[in-house]
PDB file of C-alpha atoms in Angstrom:
ATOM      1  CA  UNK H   1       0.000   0.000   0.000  1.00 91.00           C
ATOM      2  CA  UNK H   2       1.281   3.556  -1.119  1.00 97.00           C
ATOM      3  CA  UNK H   3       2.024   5.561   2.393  1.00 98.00           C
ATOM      4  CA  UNK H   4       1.869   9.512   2.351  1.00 98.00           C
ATOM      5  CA  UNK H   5       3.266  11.743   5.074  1.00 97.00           C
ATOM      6  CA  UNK H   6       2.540  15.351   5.727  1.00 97.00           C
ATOM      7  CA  UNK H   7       3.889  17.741   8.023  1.00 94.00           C
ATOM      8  CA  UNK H   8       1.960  19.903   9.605  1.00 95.00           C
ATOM      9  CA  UNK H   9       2.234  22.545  12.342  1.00 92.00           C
ATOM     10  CA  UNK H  10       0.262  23.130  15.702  1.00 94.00           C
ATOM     11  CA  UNK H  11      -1.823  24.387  15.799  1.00 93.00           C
ATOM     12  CA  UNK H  12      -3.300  24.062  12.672  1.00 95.00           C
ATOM     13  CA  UNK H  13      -1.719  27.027  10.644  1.00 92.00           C
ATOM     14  CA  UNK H  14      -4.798  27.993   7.310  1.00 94.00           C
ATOM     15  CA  UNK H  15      -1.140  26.872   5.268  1.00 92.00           C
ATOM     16  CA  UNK H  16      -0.900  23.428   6.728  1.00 94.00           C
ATOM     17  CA  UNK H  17      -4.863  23.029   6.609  1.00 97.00           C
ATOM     18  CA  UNK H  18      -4.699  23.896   2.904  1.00 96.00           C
ATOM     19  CA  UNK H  19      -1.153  20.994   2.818  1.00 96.00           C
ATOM     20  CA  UNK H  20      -3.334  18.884   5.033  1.00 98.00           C
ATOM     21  CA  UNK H  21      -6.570  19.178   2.409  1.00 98.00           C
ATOM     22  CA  UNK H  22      -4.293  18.082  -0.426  1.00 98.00           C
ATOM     23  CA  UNK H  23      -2.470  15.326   1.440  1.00 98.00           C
ATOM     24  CA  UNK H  24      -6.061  13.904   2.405  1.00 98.00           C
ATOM     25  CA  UNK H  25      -6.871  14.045  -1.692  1.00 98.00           C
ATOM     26  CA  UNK H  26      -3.577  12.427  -2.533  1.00 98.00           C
ATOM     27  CA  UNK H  27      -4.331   9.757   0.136  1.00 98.00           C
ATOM     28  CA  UNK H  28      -8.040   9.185  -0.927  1.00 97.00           C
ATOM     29  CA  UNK H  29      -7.075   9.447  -4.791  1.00 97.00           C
ATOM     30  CA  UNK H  30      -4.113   6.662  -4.583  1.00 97.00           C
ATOM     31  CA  UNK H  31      -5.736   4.488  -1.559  1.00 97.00           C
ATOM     32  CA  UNK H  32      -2.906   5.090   0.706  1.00 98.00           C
ATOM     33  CA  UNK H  33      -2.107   5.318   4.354  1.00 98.00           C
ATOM     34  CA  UNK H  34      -1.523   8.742   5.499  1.00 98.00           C
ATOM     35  CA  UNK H  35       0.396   9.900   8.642  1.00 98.00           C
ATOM     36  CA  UNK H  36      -0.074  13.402   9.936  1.00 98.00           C
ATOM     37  CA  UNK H  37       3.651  14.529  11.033  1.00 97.00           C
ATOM     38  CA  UNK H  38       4.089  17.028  14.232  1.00 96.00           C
ATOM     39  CA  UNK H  39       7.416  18.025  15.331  1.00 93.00           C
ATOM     40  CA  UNK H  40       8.106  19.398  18.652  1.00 94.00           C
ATOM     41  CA  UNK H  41      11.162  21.738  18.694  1.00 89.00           C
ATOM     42  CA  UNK H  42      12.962  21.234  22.141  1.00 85.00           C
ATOM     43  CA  UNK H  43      13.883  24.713  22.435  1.00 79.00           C
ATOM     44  CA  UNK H  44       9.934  26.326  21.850  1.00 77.00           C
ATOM     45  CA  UNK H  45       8.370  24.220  24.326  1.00 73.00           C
ATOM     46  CA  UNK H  46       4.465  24.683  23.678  1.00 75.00           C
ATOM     47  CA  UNK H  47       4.486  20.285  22.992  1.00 90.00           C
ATOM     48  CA  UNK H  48       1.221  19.081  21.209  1.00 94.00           C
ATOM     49  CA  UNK H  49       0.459  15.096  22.323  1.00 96.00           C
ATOM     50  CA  UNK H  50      -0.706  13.197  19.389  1.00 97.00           C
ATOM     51  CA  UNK H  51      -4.356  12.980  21.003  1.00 97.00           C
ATOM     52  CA  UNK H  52      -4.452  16.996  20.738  1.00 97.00           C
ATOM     53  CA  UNK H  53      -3.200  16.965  16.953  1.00 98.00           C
ATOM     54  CA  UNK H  54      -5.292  13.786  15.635  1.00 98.00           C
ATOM     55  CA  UNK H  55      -8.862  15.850  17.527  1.00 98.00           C
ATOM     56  CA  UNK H  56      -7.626  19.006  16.184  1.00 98.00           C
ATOM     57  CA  UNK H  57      -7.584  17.414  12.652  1.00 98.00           C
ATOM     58  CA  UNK H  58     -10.569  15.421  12.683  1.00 98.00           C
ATOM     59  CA  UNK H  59     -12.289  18.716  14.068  1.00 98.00           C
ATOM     60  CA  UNK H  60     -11.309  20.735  10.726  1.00 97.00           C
ATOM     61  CA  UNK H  61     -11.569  17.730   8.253  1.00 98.00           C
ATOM     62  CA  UNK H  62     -13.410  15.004  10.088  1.00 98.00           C
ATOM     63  CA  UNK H  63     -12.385  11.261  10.285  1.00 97.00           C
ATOM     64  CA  UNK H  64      -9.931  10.155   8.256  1.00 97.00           C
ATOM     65  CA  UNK H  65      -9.799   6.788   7.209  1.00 92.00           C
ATOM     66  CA  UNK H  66      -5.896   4.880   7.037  1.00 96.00           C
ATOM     67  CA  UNK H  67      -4.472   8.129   9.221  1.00 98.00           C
ATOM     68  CA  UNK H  68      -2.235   7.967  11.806  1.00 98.00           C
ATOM     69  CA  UNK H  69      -1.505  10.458  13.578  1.00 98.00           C
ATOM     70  CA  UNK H  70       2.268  11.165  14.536  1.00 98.00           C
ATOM     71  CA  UNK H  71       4.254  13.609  17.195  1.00 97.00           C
ATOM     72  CA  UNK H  72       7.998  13.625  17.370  1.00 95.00           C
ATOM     73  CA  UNK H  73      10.490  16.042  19.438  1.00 93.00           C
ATOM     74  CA  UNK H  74      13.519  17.173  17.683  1.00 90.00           C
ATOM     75  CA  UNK H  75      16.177  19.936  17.584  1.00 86.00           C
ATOM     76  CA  UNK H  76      15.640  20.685  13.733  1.00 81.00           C
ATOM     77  CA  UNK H  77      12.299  20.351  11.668  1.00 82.00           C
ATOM     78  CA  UNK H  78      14.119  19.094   8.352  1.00 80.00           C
ATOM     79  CA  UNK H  79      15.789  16.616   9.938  1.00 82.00           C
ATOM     80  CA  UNK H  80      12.836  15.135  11.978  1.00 88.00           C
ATOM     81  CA  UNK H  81      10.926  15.204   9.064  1.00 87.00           C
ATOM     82  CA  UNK H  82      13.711  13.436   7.145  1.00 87.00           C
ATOM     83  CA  UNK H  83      13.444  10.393   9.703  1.00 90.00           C
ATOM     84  CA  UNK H  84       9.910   9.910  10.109  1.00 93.00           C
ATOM     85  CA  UNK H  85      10.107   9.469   5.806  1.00 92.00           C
ATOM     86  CA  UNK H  86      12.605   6.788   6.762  1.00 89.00           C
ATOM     87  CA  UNK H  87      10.769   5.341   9.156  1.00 93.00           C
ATOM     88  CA  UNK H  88       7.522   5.105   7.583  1.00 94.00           C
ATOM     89  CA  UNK H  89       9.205   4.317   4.074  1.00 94.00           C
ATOM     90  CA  UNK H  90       6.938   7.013   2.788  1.00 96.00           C
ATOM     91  CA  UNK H  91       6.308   6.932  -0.765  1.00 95.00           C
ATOM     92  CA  UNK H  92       5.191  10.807  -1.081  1.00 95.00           C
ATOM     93  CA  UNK H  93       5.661  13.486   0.990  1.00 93.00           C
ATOM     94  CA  UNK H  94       3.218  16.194   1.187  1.00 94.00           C
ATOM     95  CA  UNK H  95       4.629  19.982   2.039  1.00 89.00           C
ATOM     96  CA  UNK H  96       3.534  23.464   2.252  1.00 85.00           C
ATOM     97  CA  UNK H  97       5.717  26.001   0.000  1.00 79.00           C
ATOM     98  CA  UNK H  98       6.497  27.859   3.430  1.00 70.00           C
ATOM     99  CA  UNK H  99       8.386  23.953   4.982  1.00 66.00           C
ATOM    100  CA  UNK H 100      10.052  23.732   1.524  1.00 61.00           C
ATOM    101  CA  UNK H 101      12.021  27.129   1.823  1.00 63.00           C
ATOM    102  CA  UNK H 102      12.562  26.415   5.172  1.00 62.00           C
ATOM    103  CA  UNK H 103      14.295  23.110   4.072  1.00 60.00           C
ATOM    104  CA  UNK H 104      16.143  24.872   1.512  1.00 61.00           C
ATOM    105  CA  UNK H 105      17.753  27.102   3.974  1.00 64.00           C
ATOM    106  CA  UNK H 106      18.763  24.235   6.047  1.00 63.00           C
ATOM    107  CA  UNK H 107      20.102  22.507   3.235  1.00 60.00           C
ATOM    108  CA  UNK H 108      21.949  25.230   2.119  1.00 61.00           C
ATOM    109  CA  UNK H 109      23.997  24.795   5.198  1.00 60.00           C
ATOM    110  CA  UNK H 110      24.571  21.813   4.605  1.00 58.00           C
ATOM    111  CA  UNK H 111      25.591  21.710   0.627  1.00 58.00           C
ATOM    112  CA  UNK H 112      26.345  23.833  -2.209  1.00 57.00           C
ATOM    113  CA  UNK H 113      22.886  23.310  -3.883  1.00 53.00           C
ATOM    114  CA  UNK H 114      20.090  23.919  -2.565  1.00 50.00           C
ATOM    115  CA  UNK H 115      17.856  21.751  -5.160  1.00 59.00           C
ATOM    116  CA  UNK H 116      15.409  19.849  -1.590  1.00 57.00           C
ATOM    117  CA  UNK H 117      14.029  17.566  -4.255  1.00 59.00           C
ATOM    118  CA  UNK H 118      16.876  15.971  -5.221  1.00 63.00           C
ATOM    119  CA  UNK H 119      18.773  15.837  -2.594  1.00 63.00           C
ATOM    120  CA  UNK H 120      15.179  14.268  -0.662  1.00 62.00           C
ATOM    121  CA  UNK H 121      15.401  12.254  -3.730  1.00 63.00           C
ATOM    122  CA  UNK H 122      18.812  10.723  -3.135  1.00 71.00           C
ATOM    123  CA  UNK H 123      18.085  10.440   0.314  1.00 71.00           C
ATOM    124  CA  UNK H 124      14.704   8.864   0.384  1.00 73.00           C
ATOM    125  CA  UNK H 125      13.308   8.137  -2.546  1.00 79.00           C
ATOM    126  CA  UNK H 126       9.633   9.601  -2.788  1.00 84.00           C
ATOM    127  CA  UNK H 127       7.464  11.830  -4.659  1.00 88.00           C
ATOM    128  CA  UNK H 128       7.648  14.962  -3.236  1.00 85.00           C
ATOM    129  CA  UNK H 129       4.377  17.702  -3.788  1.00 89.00           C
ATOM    130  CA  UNK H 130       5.077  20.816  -2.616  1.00 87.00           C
ATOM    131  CA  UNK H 131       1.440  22.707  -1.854  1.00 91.00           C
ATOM    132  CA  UNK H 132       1.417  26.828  -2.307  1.00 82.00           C
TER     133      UNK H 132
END
């Protein structure tokens, strides 16, 4: 079965709810599993449980069949984000413009070019959509 993650902020930003919509589409349209990604940042406190995020998202989109709902802690988004593809051998990833420059910033710490889909290509081999 095809899995799709998307991250998502929490509260539920109108950007990630619009990411979220199309992630629930892609997930519908291809019959996959979806997980709903949350990151905790150590250093901003504020931690959302994974109870809080999955009612918060059935609230705005109601139940969602195949969802899981996911919350990890972690010093850097990108990186967090990058794991939990891993982990879940996601075969698409479903981001908001806003997470994809903040992953080419990151990256561009990291190497010389700043292209996030194919250097998430090389590293984890999915689709990636971005959503605007």
């Amino acid at each position: 079965m095809t899995r799709v993650l998307v991250p998502v902020r929490y509260p539920l930003s109108n950007h990630s709810r619009r990411t979220l919509s199309e992630a629930i589409d892609v997930a519908k349209t291809r019959d996959a599993d979806l997980t709903v990604l949350h990151v905790n940042l150590y250093h901003r406190g504020n931690d959302a449980t994974r109870t809080e995020l999955k009612r918060t998202v059935e609230s705005a989109f109601g139940r969602i069949t195949n969802a899981r709902y996911v919350v990890r802690d972690g010093f850097l988004i990108e990186e967090t984000i990058l794991e939990e593809i891993a982990a879940t051998r996601a075969d698409v990833v479903v981001i908001g413009r806003k997470q994809m420059g903040r992953w080419r910033r990151a990256i561009r710490r990291l190497v010389d070019d700043p292209d996030i889909e194919n250097f998430l290509r090389e590293k984890v081999d999915c689709e990636l959509i971005t959503v605007g």
